[in-house]
Amino acid sequence: MNLNPFRRNGSQDGDKDGGIVIPFVRPRPAPTTPEGMARLIEGEIIPRLLLAHDAGDRMEPRREARLETRQHRVELFAARTISDEFEPLLDFVLERMDEGDSFADVCFELLAPSARLLGEWWSDDRCTFADVTVGLCRLQQIVHEVGDRCSGAAPSPDAPLALFTLPPGDQHAFGLTLAAEFFRHAGWRTVLAPDATADELGDMVRRQSFDLIAFSVLDERRLASLTDLISDLRQSSCNAAIGVLVGGRVFDEAPNRATEVGADVYARDPDEALKLAEGTLADIHHHFA
């Protein structure tokens, strides 16, 4: 069992394993100001992209009747991400799945709320920044491990290939990881590169024919550089029909920004992202046919 959250499941070409590939991961320096820490907590722990799935109108009736129980479970699990080792946490999640929870249930009703709760505890001085870092690392390990176990058959070598990344300097890789896993479970080949520089992203799209690049953006200050980056990647790509999808808080606040930065489509959550991505690819391929 691979316990490394930054592991490589298959070849970059996605021709065999079809798993998430994480070619670029660098240690990030911890923020040294309250503003920097606040941005990290909000982006890393409670990405808007994932919290849309926690809306009450999307819950099944059986879960509406168990909100109090679920909240208690989330509180206990969030605390355990700080105090417990990885294996007992993974065992608990697998037990939930044995009892009928799906991969989406685990992600959006346990892992994401637990991450959000860690952020609230940090804001209320109930845990340290180091505690949050440890908890997030274990949550991300669980996402990868559970995703591997229940992903089913590997995507076809002909399945669409998507690159998931952040604008250089932005920081919220946990949400990006969950989004990439969502696409992988839908049969896409995925590459996750949260720490890639602009030059590295350019090299990737020159060497490999990606169908889609997906950006998640928290920090409004990254928009200007994102506009240039998207333009450069389109010019560098060996696939003239590459699509660009964007999401994250800055686009939730002003969806028109997606057009301004040169993206093809904006999505509020993973479900919508998947549907729009597939529709966008069909439109682009028809245009270039």
Short mmCIF file of N, CA, C and O in Angstrom, two decimals, residues 49 163-165 167 176 183 212-217 223 226-227 230 234 243-252 254-269 272-273 276-277 280:
data_model
loop_
_atom_site.label_atom_id
_atom_site.label_comp_id
_atom_site.label_asym_id
_atom_site.label_seq_id
_atom_site.Cartn_x
_atom_site.Cartn_y
_atom_site.Cartn_z
N LEU A 49 -14.93 25.16 -4.57
CA LEU A 49 -15.20 24.13 -5.56
C LEU A 49 -15.83 22.91 -4.93
O LEU A 49 -16.67 22.24 -5.54
N LEU A 163 -5.17 18.12 -17.41
CA LEU A 163 -4.11 18.62 -16.54
C LEU A 163 -4.74 19.54 -15.50
O LEU A 163 -5.38 20.53 -15.85
N PHE A 164 -4.58 19.21 -14.22
CA PHE A 164 -5.12 20.01 -13.12
C PHE A 164 -3.98 20.76 -12.46
O PHE A 164 -2.99 20.16 -12.02
N THR A 165 -4.12 22.07 -12.35
CA THR A 165 -3.02 22.87 -11.81
C THR A 165 -3.54 24.15 -11.17
O THR A 165 -4.74 24.45 -11.21
N PRO A 167 -2.52 28.50 -10.64
CA PRO A 167 -1.63 29.56 -11.10
C PRO A 167 -0.41 29.61 -10.19
O PRO A 167 -0.55 29.48 -8.97
N LEU A 176 -7.95 20.81 -5.31
CA LEU A 176 -7.56 20.42 -6.66
C LEU A 176 -7.43 18.91 -6.75
O LEU A 176 -7.82 18.29 -7.75
N PHE A 183 -12.70 13.52 -11.69
CA PHE A 183 -12.59 13.28 -13.13
C PHE A 183 -12.07 11.87 -13.39
O PHE A 183 -12.53 11.19 -14.31
N LEU A 212 -7.59 18.99 -21.96
CA LEU A 212 -8.13 20.02 -21.07
C LEU A 212 -7.08 20.43 -20.05
O LEU A 212 -6.34 19.59 -19.54
N ILE A 213 -7.05 21.73 -19.76
CA ILE A 213 -6.31 22.25 -18.61
C ILE A 213 -7.33 22.85 -17.66
O ILE A 213 -8.17 23.66 -18.07
N ALA A 214 -7.27 22.45 -16.39
CA ALA A 214 -8.21 22.96 -15.39
C ALA A 214 -7.44 23.73 -14.33
O ALA A 214 -6.52 23.20 -13.71
N PHE A 215 -7.82 24.99 -14.14
CA PHE A 215 -7.21 25.85 -13.12
C PHE A 215 -8.21 26.10 -12.00
O PHE A 215 -9.38 26.37 -12.26
N SER A 216 -7.75 26.02 -10.76
CA SER A 216 -8.54 26.46 -9.62
C SER A 216 -7.81 27.66 -9.02
O SER A 216 -6.61 27.59 -8.75
N VAL A 217 -8.55 28.74 -8.80
CA VAL A 217 -7.91 30.01 -8.40
C VAL A 217 -8.59 30.58 -7.16
O VAL A 217 -9.81 30.77 -7.13
N LEU A 223 -4.95 36.72 -11.25
CA LEU A 223 -5.73 36.76 -12.49
C LEU A 223 -4.94 37.32 -13.67
O LEU A 223 -5.02 36.80 -14.78
N LEU A 226 -2.57 34.78 -14.83
CA LEU A 226 -3.29 33.64 -15.39
C LEU A 226 -3.69 33.92 -16.84
O LEU A 226 -3.64 33.02 -17.69
N THR A 227 -4.09 35.14 -17.12
CA THR A 227 -4.45 35.50 -18.50
C THR A 227 -3.28 35.25 -19.44
O THR A 227 -3.44 34.63 -20.50
N ILE A 230 -2.56 31.32 -19.69
CA ILE A 230 -3.48 30.59 -20.57
C ILE A 230 -3.16 30.85 -22.03
O ILE A 230 -3.13 29.92 -22.86
N ARG A 234 -1.88 27.90 -24.66
CA ARG A 234 -2.58 27.60 -25.92
C ARG A 234 -1.60 27.63 -27.09
O ARG A 234 -1.67 26.77 -27.99
N GLY A 243 -8.79 22.57 -24.44
CA GLY A 243 -9.78 23.38 -23.74
C GLY A 243 -9.25 23.85 -22.41
O GLY A 243 -8.35 23.23 -21.82
N VAL A 244 -9.80 24.96 -21.90
CA VAL A 244 -9.37 25.51 -20.62
C VAL A 244 -10.60 25.73 -19.74
O VAL A 244 -11.54 26.42 -20.13
N LEU A 245 -10.57 25.12 -18.57
CA LEU A 245 -11.65 25.23 -17.59
C LEU A 245 -11.10 25.91 -16.34
O LEU A 245 -9.98 25.63 -15.92
N VAL A 246 -11.90 26.78 -15.73
CA VAL A 246 -11.48 27.46 -14.50
C VAL A 246 -12.56 27.34 -13.44
O VAL A 246 -13.75 27.20 -13.75
N GLY A 247 -12.13 27.39 -12.18
CA GLY A 247 -13.05 27.38 -11.06
C GLY A 247 -12.35 27.99 -9.86
O GLY A 247 -11.18 28.37 -9.92
N GLY A 248 -13.08 28.07 -8.74
CA GLY A 248 -12.50 28.64 -7.54
C GLY A 248 -13.20 29.93 -7.14
O GLY A 248 -14.03 30.47 -7.85
N ARG A 249 -12.82 30.42 -5.97
CA ARG A 249 -13.54 31.54 -5.37
C ARG A 249 -13.57 32.79 -6.24
O ARG A 249 -14.61 33.46 -6.33
N VAL A 250 -12.47 33.13 -6.88
CA VAL A 250 -12.46 34.39 -7.63
C VAL A 250 -13.44 34.35 -8.80
O VAL A 250 -13.97 35.39 -9.20
N PHE A 251 -13.71 33.16 -9.33
CA PHE A 251 -14.68 33.05 -10.43
C PHE A 251 -16.09 32.88 -9.89
O PHE A 251 -17.06 33.30 -10.54
N ASP A 252 -16.23 32.28 -8.70
CA ASP A 252 -17.55 32.21 -8.07
C ASP A 252 -18.08 33.62 -7.81
O ASP A 252 -19.28 33.89 -7.94
N ALA A 254 -17.29 36.36 -9.47
CA ALA A 254 -17.52 37.09 -10.73
C ALA A 254 -17.27 36.14 -11.90
O ALA A 254 -16.16 36.08 -12.43
N PRO A 255 -18.29 35.36 -12.32
CA PRO A 255 -18.10 34.37 -13.38
C PRO A 255 -17.58 34.94 -14.70
O PRO A 255 -16.94 34.22 -15.47
N ASN A 256 -17.84 36.23 -14.95
CA ASN A 256 -17.37 36.83 -16.20
C ASN A 256 -15.85 36.87 -16.29
O ASN A 256 -15.28 37.03 -17.38
N ARG A 257 -15.19 36.70 -15.16
CA ARG A 257 -13.73 36.69 -15.17
C ARG A 257 -13.18 35.52 -15.99
O ARG A 257 -12.06 35.58 -16.49
N ALA A 258 -13.96 34.46 -16.11
CA ALA A 258 -13.50 33.30 -16.89
C ALA A 258 -13.22 33.70 -18.33
O ALA A 258 -12.18 33.34 -18.91
N THR A 259 -14.13 34.46 -18.91
CA THR A 259 -13.93 34.94 -20.28
C THR A 259 -12.76 35.92 -20.34
O THR A 259 -11.97 35.89 -21.28
N GLU A 260 -12.65 36.75 -19.32
CA GLU A 260 -11.59 37.76 -19.32
C GLU A 260 -10.19 37.15 -19.30
O GLU A 260 -9.26 37.70 -19.89
N VAL A 261 -10.03 36.00 -18.62
CA VAL A 261 -8.71 35.38 -18.57
C VAL A 261 -8.45 34.46 -19.76
O VAL A 261 -7.35 33.92 -19.91
N GLY A 262 -9.47 34.26 -20.61
CA GLY A 262 -9.28 33.45 -21.81
C GLY A 262 -9.68 32.00 -21.68
O GLY A 262 -9.30 31.18 -22.52
N ALA A 263 -10.45 31.66 -20.63
CA ALA A 263 -10.90 30.28 -20.46
C ALA A 263 -12.10 30.00 -21.35
O ALA A 263 -12.82 30.91 -21.77
N ASP A 264 -12.34 28.73 -21.60
CA ASP A 264 -13.50 28.32 -22.39
C ASP A 264 -14.74 28.21 -21.54
O ASP A 264 -15.86 28.45 -22.02
N VAL A 265 -14.56 27.82 -20.27
CA VAL A 265 -15.72 27.58 -19.44
C VAL A 265 -15.34 27.71 -17.97
O VAL A 265 -14.18 27.50 -17.58
N TYR A 266 -16.34 28.08 -17.15
CA TYR A 266 -16.19 28.19 -15.70
C TYR A 266 -17.16 27.21 -15.04
O TYR A 266 -18.30 27.04 -15.49
N ALA A 267 -16.71 26.55 -13.98
CA ALA A 267 -17.57 25.60 -13.26
C ALA A 267 -17.55 25.89 -11.77
O ALA A 267 -16.52 26.28 -11.22
N ARG A 268 -18.70 25.66 -11.13
CA ARG A 268 -18.83 25.94 -9.69
C ARG A 268 -18.41 24.77 -8.82
O ARG A 268 -18.06 24.96 -7.66
N ASP A 269 -18.49 23.56 -9.35
CA ASP A 269 -18.21 22.38 -8.54
C ASP A 269 -17.80 21.24 -9.46
O ASP A 269 -17.91 21.35 -10.68
N GLU A 272 -20.45 19.91 -12.11
CA GLU A 272 -20.64 20.83 -13.22
C GLU A 272 -19.40 20.88 -14.08
O GLU A 272 -19.48 20.95 -15.32
N ALA A 273 -18.22 20.83 -13.44
CA ALA A 273 -16.97 20.87 -14.20
C ALA A 273 -16.90 19.70 -15.18
O ALA A 273 -16.52 19.87 -16.35
N LEU A 276 -19.51 20.21 -18.06
CA LEU A 276 -19.11 21.29 -18.97
C LEU A 276 -17.86 20.93 -19.74
O LEU A 276 -17.72 21.27 -20.91
N ALA A 277 -16.93 20.23 -19.09
CA ALA A 277 -15.70 19.84 -19.77
C ALA A 277 -16.00 18.92 -20.95
O ALA A 277 -15.46 19.10 -22.05
N THR A 280 -17.68 21.00 -23.63
CA THR A 280 -16.72 21.92 -24.25
C THR A 280 -15.81 21.18 -25.21
O THR A 280 -15.53 21.66 -26.32
#
